[in-house]
Coordinates of C-alpha atoms and ligand atoms in Angstrom, one line a residue:
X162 CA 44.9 14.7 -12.3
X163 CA 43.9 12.1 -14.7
X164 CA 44.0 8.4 -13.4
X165 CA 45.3 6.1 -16.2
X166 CA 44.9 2.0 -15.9
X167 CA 48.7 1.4 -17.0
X168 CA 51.7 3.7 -16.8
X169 CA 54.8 2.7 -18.7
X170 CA 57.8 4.9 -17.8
X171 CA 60.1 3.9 -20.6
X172 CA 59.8 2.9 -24.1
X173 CA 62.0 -0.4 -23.3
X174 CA 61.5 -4.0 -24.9
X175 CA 59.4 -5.4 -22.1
X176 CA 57.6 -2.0 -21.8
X177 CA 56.5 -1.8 -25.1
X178 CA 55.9 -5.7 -25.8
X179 CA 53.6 -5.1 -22.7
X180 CA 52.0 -2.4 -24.0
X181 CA 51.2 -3.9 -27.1
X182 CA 49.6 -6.8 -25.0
X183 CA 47.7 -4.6 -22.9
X184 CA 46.5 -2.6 -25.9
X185 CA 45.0 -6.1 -27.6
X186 CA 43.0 -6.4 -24.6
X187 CA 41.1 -3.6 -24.8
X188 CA 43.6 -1.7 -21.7
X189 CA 44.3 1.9 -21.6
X190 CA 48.2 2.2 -21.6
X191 CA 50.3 5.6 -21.4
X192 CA 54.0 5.1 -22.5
X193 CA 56.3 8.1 -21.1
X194 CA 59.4 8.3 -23.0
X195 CA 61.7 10.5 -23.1
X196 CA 63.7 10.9 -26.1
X197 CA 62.1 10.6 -29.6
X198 CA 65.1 9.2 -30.9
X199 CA 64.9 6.4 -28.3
X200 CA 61.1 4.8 -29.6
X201 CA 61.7 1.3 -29.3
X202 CA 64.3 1.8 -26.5
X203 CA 67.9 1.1 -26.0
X204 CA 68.3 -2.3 -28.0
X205 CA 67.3 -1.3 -31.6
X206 CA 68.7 2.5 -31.8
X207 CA 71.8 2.0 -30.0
X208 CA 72.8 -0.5 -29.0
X209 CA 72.2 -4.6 -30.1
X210 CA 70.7 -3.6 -33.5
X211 CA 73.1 -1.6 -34.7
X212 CA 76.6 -2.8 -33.3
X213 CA 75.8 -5.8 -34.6
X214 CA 74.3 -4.1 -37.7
X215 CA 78.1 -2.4 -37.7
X216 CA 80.1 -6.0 -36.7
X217 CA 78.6 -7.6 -39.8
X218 CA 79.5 -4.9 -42.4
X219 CA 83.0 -4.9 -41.0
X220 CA 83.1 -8.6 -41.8
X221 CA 81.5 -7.6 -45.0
X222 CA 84.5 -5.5 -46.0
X223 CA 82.0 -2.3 -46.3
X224 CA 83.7 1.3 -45.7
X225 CA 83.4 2.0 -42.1
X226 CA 81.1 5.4 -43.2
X227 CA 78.9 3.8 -45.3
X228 CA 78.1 1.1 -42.7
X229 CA 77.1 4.0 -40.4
X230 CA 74.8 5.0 -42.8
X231 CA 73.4 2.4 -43.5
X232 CA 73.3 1.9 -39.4
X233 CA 71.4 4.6 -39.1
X234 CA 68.9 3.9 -42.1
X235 CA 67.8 0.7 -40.2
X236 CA 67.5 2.8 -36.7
X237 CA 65.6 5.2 -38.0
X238 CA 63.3 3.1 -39.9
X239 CA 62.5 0.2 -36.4
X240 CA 62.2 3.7 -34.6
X241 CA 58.9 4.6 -36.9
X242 CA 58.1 1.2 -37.0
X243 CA 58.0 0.9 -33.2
X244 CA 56.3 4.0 -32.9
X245 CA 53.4 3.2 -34.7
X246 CA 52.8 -0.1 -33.5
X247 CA 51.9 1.6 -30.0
X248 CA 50.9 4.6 -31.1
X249 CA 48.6 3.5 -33.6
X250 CA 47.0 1.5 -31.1
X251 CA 43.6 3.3 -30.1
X252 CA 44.0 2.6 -26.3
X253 CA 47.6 3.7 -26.2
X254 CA 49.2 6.6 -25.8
X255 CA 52.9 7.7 -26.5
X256 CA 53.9 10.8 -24.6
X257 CA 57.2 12.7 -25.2
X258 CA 58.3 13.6 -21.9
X259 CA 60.5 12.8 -19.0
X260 CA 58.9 11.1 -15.7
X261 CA 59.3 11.3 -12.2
X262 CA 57.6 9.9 -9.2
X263 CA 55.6 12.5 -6.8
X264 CA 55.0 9.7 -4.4
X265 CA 53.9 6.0 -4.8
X266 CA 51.3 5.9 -7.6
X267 CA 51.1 9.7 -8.7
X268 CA 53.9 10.8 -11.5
X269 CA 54.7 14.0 -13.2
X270 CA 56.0 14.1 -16.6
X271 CA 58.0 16.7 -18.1
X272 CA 57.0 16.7 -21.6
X273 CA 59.1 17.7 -24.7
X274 CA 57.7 21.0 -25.0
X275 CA 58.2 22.3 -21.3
X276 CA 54.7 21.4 -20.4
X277 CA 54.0 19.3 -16.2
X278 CA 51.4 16.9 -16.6
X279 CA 50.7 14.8 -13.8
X280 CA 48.6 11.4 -14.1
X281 CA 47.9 8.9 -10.9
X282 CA 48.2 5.0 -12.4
X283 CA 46.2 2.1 -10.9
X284 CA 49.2 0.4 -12.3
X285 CA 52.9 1.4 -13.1
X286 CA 55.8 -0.3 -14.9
X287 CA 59.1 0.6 -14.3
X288 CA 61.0 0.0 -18.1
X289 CA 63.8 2.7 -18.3
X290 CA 67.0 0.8 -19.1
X291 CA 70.4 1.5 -18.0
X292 CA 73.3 4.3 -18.6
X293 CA 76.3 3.9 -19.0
X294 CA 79.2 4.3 -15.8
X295 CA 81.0 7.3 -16.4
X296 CA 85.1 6.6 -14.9
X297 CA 86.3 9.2 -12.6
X298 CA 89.8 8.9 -14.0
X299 CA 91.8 12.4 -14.1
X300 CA 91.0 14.2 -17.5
X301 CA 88.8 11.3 -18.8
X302 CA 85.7 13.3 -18.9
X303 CA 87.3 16.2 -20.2
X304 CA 88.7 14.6 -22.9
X305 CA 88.0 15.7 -26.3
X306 CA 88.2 11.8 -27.6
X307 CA 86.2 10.3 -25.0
X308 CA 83.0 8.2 -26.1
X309 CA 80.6 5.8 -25.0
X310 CA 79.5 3.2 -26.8
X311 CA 76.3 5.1 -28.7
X312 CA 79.0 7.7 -29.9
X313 CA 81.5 5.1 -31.0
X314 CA 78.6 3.9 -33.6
X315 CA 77.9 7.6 -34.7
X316 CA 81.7 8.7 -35.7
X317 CA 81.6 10.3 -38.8
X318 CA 85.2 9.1 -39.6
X319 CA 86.6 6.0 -38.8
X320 CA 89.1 6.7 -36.1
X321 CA 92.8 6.1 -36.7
X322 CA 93.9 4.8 -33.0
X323 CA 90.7 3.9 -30.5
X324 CA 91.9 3.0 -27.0
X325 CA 89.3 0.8 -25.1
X326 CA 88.8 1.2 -21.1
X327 CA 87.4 -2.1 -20.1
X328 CA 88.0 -5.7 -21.7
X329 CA 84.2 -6.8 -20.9
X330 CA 82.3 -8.0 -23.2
X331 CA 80.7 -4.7 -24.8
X332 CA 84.8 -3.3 -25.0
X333 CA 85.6 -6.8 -27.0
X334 CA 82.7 -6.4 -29.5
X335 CA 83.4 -2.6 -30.2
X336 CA 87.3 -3.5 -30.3
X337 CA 87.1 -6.6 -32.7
X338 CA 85.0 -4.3 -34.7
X339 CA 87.2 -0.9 -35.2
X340 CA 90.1 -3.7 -35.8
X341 CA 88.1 -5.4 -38.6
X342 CA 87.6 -1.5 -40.3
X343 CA 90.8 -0.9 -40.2
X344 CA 91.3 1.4 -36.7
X345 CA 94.6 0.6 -34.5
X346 CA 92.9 -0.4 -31.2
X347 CA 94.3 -1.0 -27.3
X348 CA 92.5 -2.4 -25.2
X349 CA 93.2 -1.7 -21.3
X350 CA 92.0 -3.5 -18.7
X351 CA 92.1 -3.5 -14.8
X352 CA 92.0 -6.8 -14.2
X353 CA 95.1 -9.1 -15.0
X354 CA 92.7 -11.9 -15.4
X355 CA 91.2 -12.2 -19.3
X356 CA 87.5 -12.9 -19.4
X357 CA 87.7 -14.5 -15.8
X358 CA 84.5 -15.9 -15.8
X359 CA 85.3 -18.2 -19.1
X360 CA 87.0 -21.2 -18.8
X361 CA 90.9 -20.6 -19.2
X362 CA 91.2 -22.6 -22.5
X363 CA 88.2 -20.3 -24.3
X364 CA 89.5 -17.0 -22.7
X365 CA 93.4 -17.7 -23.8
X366 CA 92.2 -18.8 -27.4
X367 CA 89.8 -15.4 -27.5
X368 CA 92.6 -13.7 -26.5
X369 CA 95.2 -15.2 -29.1
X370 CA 92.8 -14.6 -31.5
X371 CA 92.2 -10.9 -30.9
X372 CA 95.7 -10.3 -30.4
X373 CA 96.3 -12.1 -34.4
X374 CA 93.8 -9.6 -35.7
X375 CA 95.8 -6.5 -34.5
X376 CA 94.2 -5.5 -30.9
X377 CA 96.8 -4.8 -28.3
X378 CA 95.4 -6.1 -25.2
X379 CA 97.1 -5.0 -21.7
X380 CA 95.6 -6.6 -18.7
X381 CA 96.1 -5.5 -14.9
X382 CA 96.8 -1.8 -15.6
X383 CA 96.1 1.4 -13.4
X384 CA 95.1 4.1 -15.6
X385 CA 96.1 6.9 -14.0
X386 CA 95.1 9.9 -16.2
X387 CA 94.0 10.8 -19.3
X388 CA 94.9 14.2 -21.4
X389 CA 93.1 14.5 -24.4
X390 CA 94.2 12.0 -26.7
X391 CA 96.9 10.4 -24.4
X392 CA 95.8 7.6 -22.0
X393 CA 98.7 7.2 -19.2
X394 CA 98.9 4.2 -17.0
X395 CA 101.2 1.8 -15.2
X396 CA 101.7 -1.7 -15.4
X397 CA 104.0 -3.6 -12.9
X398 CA 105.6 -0.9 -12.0
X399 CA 106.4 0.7 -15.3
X400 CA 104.7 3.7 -16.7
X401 CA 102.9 3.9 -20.5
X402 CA 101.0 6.0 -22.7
X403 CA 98.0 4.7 -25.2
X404 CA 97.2 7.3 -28.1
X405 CA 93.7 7.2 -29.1
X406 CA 92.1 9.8 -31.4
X407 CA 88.7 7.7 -29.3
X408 CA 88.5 6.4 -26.3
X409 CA 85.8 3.9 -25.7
X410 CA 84.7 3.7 -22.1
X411 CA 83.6 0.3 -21.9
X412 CA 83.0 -0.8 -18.2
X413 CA 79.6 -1.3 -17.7
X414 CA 76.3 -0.1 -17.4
X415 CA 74.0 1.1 -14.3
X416 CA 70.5 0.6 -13.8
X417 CA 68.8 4.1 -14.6
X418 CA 67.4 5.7 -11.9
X419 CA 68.8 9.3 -11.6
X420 CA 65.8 11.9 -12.1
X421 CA 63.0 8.8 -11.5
X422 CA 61.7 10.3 -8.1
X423 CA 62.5 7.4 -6.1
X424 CA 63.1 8.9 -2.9
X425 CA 59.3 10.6 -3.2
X426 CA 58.2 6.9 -2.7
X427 CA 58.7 3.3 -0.8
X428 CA 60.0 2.4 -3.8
X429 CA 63.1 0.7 -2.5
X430 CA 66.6 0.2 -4.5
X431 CA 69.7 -2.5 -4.0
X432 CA 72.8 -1.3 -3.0
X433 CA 73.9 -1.9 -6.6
X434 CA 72.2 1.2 -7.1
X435 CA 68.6 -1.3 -9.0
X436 CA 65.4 -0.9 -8.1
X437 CA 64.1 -4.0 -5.8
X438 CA 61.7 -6.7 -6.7
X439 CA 60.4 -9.6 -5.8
X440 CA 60.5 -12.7 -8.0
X441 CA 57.4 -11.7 -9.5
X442 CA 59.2 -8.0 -10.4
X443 CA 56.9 -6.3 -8.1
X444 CA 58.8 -3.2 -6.3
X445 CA 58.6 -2.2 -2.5
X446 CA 55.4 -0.5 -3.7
X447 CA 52.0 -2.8 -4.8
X448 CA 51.0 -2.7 -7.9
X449 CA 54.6 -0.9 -8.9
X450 CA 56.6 -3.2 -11.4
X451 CA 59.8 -2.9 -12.9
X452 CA 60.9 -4.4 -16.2
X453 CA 64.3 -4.9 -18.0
X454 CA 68.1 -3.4 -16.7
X455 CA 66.7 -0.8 -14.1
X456 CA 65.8 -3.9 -12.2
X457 CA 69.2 -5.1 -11.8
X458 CA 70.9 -8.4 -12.7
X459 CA 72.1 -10.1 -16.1
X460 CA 70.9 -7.2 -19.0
X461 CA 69.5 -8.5 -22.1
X462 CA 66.9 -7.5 -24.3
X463 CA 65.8 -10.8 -24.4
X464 CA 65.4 -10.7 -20.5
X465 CA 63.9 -7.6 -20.4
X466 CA 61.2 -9.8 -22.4
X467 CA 61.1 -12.4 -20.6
X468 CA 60.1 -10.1 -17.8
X469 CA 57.0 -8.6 -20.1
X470 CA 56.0 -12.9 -20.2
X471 CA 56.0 -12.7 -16.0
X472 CA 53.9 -9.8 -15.6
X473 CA 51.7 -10.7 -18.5
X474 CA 51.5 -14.2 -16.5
X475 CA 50.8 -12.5 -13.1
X476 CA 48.0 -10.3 -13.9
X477 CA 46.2 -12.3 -16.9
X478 CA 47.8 -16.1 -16.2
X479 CA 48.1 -18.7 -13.6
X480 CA 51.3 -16.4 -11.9
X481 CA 53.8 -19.1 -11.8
X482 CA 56.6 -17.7 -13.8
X483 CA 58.9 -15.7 -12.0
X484 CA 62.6 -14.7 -11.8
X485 CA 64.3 -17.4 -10.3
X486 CA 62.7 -20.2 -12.7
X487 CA 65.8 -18.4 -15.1
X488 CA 68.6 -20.8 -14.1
X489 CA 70.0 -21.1 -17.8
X490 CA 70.2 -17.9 -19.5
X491 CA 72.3 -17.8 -22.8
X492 CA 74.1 -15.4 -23.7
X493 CA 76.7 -14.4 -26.5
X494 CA 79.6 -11.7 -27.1
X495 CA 79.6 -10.6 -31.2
X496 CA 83.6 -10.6 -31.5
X497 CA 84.8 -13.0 -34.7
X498 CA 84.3 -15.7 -34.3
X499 CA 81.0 -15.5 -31.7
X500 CA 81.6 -16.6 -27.8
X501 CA 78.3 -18.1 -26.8
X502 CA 77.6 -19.3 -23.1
X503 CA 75.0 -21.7 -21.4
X504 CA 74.7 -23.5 -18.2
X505 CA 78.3 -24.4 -16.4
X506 CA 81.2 -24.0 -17.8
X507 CA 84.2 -26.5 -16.1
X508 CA 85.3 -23.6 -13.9
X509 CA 81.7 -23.0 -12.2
X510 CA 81.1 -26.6 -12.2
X511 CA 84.4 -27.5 -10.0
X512 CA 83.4 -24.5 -7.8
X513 CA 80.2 -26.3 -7.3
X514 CA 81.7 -29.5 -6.8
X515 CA 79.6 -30.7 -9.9
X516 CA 80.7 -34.2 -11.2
X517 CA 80.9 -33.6 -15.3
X518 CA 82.1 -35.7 -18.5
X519 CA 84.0 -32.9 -20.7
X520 CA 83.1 -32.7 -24.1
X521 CA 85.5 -30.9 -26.1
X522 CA 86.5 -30.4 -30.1
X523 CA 88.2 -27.4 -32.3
X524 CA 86.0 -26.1 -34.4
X525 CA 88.6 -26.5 -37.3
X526 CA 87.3 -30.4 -36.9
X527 CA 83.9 -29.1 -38.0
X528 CA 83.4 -29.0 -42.4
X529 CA 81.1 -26.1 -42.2
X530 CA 83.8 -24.4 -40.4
X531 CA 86.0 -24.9 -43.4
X532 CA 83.4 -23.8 -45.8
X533 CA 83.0 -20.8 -44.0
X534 CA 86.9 -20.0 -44.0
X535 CA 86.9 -19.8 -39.9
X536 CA 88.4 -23.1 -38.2
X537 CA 88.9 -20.3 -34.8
X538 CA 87.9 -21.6 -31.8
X539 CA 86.9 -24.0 -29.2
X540 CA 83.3 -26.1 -28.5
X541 CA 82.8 -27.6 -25.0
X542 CA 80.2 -29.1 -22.8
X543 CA 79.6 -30.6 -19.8
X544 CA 77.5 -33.7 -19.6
X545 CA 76.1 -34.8 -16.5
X546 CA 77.6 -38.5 -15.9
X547 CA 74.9 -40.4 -14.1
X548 CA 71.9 -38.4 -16.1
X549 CA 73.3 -37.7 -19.5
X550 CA 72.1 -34.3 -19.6
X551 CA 73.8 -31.1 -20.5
X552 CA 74.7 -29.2 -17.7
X553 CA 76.1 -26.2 -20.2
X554 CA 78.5 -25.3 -23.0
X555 CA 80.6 -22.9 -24.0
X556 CA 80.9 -22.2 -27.9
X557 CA 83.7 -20.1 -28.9
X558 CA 83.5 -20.1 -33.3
X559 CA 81.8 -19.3 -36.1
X560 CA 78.2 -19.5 -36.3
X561 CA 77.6 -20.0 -32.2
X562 CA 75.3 -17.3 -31.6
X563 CA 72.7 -19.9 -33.1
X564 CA 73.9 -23.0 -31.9
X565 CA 73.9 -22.0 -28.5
X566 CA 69.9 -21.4 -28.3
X567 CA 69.5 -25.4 -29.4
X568 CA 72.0 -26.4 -26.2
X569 CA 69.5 -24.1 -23.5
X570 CA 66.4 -25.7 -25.4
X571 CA 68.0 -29.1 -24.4
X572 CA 68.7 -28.1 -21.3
X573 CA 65.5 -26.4 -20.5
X574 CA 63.5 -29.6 -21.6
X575 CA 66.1 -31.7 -20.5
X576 CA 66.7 -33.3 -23.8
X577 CA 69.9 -35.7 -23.2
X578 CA 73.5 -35.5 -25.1
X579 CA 72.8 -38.5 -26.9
X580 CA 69.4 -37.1 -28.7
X581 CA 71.6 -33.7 -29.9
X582 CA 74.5 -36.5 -31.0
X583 CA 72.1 -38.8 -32.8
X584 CA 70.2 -36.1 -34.6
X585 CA 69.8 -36.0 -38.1
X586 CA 71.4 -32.2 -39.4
X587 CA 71.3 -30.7 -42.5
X588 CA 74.6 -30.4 -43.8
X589 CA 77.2 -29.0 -44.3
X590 CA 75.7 -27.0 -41.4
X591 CA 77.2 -25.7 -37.7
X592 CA 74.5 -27.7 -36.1
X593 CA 75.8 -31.0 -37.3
X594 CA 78.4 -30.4 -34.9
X595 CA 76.8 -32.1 -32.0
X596 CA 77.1 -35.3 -34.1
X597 CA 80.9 -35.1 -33.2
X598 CA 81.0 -33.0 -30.1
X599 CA 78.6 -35.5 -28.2
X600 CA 80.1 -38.6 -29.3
Ligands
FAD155 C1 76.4 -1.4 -27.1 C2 75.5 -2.4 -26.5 C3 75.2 -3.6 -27.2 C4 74.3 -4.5 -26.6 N1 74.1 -5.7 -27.3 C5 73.2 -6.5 -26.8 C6 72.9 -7.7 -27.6 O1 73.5 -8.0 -28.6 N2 71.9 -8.5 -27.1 C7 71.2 -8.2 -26.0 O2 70.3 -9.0 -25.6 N3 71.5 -7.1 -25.3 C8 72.4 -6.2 -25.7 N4 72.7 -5.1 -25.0 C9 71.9 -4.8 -23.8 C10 70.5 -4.4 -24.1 O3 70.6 -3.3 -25.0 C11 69.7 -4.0 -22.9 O4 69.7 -5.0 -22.0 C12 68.2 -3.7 -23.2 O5 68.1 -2.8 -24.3 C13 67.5 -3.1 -22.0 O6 66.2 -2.9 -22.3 P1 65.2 -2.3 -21.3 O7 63.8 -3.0 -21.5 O8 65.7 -2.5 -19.9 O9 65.0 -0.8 -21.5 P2 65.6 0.2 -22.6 O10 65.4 -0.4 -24.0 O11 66.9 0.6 -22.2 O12 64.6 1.4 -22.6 C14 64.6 2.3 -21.6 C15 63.9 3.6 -22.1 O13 63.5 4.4 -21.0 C16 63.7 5.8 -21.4 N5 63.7 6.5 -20.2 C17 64.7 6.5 -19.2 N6 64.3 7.3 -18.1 C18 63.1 7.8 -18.5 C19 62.2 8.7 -17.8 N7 62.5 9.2 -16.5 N8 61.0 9.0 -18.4 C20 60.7 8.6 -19.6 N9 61.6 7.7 -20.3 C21 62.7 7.4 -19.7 C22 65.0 5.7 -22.2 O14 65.1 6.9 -23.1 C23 64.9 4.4 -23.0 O15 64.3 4.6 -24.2 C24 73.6 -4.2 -25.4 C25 73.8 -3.0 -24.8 C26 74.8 -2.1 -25.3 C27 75.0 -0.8 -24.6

């Protein structure tokens, strides 16, 4: 059995930016990944990349095929460019093939061609993303118009009718989107709360807005079964059917453990079903890491990065960065307009009993909204009254995707309101709307 330095199960953003690291210093790194369509991992061949690839030319009025196409152009071509920039690498190797755990620092791997190779690693990283939940509703998975969301970006028509289980914020993208190519879309949801964790004002606008662009939304349902292209459920006591030639299953993702070899080690996992680490993402086992969504909590790709910038710390820094040091991660959900979240919002903040000065304008006050024909939506953010600082905003409008990484910087380096109200912006810009919102 060969013993490798680093072992790389999973050819995931932190993974492979890791990788690459290791590989500039000389390391020897074997990267085990499974699918050759998947080089570069989840984010660039199915999922950010191209839904947002697929968002945009829906905005761009570009038939619903050819955006596909082109989709799938752009996969293909960051799949060979990912490829190469580890395989090309002397010190690296890329292995087709599936791994599993024989006990804590031995693996086997399964390659493409039905060959067992087995390698012991003096270290091992843990990158291999998340899969999607698969419902357990009567029929669902025997549907012929079921989908997840990789398979909703590969139709080679555009559906006429898509039903969407599950109003969270990958459903909302994929439903805005069908909606803006033309698709009749329902979206069905659980919960009678919309977007619960938003503020009430942002989630009722979101919701007005996606119900003006043709998406039937029905909140606090029971699905009870599915057959084939019918999707029955009950709401307040009355029954219904949604016909979908699709139906997106939209309700989350689980960290991707099945087939790993878990139990062959003291590799311990959460009850939520994540593999456990410390704040320095070391597992139950020493010199064991994980990286990315299989380690549980908020899934990013730009998390799963920041991960590759602790480990890189831990073994080649001072060690100091770790997990929790993440207080204010942004994030934002690609409907139209963009919802983009930092920090508090008012609802967290009175939860916390956090004293705050609200901050609040339409975007239709902003010119460059005007310019871009999109006055939709809401800005707001909380201030902290004795300090001045930003405790967090909530953007909901054009453009806020952007905006909202100049809000964490402030917060992060605890740059007050009054120096993102007094600066100068170019203009006519989305960014000059701090002059206004901070005022
Ligand atoms: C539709 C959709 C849209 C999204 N949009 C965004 C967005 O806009 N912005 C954002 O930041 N995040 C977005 N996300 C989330 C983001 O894609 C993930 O958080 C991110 O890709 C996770 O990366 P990772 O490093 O954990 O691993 P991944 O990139 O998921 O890589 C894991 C790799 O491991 C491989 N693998 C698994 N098991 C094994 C095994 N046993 N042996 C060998 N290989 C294995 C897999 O094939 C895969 O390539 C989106 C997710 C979805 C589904």
């Amino acid at each position: 059995m060969d013993t490798i330095k680093n072992i790389i199960i999973g050819f995931g953003k932190g993974g492979k930016t890791l990788a690459k690291f290791l590989a500039g210093r000389g390391e020897e790194v074997l990267v085990i990944e499974k699918s050759n369509k998947m080089y570069g991992g989840t984010c660039i061949n199915i999922a950010c990349l191209p839904s947002k690839r697929l968002i945009i030319e829906a905005e761009n009025g570009v038939d619903f095929v050819d955006a596909v196409n082109g989709k799938n152009d752009m996969t293909a071509m960051l799949r060979n460019k990912n490829y190469h920039m580890l395989a090309d690498e002397q010190t690296v190797t890329v292995l087709d093939g599936t791994a599993k755990f024989l006990n804590d620092h031995e693996i086997e791997v399964t390659t493409s061609d039905g060959e067992v190779k087995k390698f012991k690693g003096e270290r091992i990283f843990i990158n291999t993303g998340a899969t999607p939940v698969n419902l357990s509703i009567p029929g669902l998975q025997e549907s012929r118009a079921v989908m997840d969301s990789t398979a909703a970006m590969d139709q080679t028509t555009l559906p006429k009718n898509v039903v969407v289980i599950g109003a969270g914020y990958i459903g909302l993208e994929f439903a805005s989107m069908f909606a803006k190519y033309g698709s009749k879309v329902t979206v069905l949801d659980l919960h009678s709360d919309f977007l619960p964790r938003e503020d009430t004002d942002i989630a009722e606008r979101i919701k007005e807005d996606l119900e003006k662009s043709g998406i039937k939304i029905e909140l606090g349902v029971d699905i009870t079964k599915v057959d084939q292209e019918e999707v029955f459920y009950e709401k307040d006591g009355d029954k219904y059917v949604a016909k979908g030639d699709r139906i997106l299953q939209a309700t989350g993702r689980k960290p991707n453990i099945e087939g790993l070899g878990l139990e062959n080690t003291s590799i311990e996992v959460t009850n939520r079903g994540a593999i456990k680490v410390d704040d320095y993402l070391q597992t139950t086992v020493e010199n064991v890491w994980a990286i990315g969504d299989v380690k549980g909590g908020p899934q990013f790709t730009y998390i799963s990065l920041d991960d590759f910038r602790i480990i890189k710390d831990q073994l080649f820094g001072d060690g100091k960065r770790k997990v929790s040091d993440r207080i204010n991660v942004p994030y934002s959900v690609f409907i139209t307009p963009t919802l983009s979240k930092v920090g508090l919002n008012e609802k967290e903040a009175k939860s916390q009993g956090i004293s705050y000065v609200l901050k609040k304008l339409p975007v239709a006050a902003f010119p460059k909204a005007q310019v871009l024909k999109d006055p939709r939506g809401l800005f707001k953010a909380l201030v902290d009254p004795d300090t001045g600082l930003i405790l967090g905003a909530t953007l909901y409008g054009a453009e806020s995707h952007e905006l909202i990484n100049q809000i964490s910087l402030a917060i992060n380096q605890k740059i007050p309101a009054n120096v993102l109200r007094d600066q100068i912006y170019t203009h006519p810009t989305m960014s000059e709307s701090f002059n206004d919102l901070f005022k």
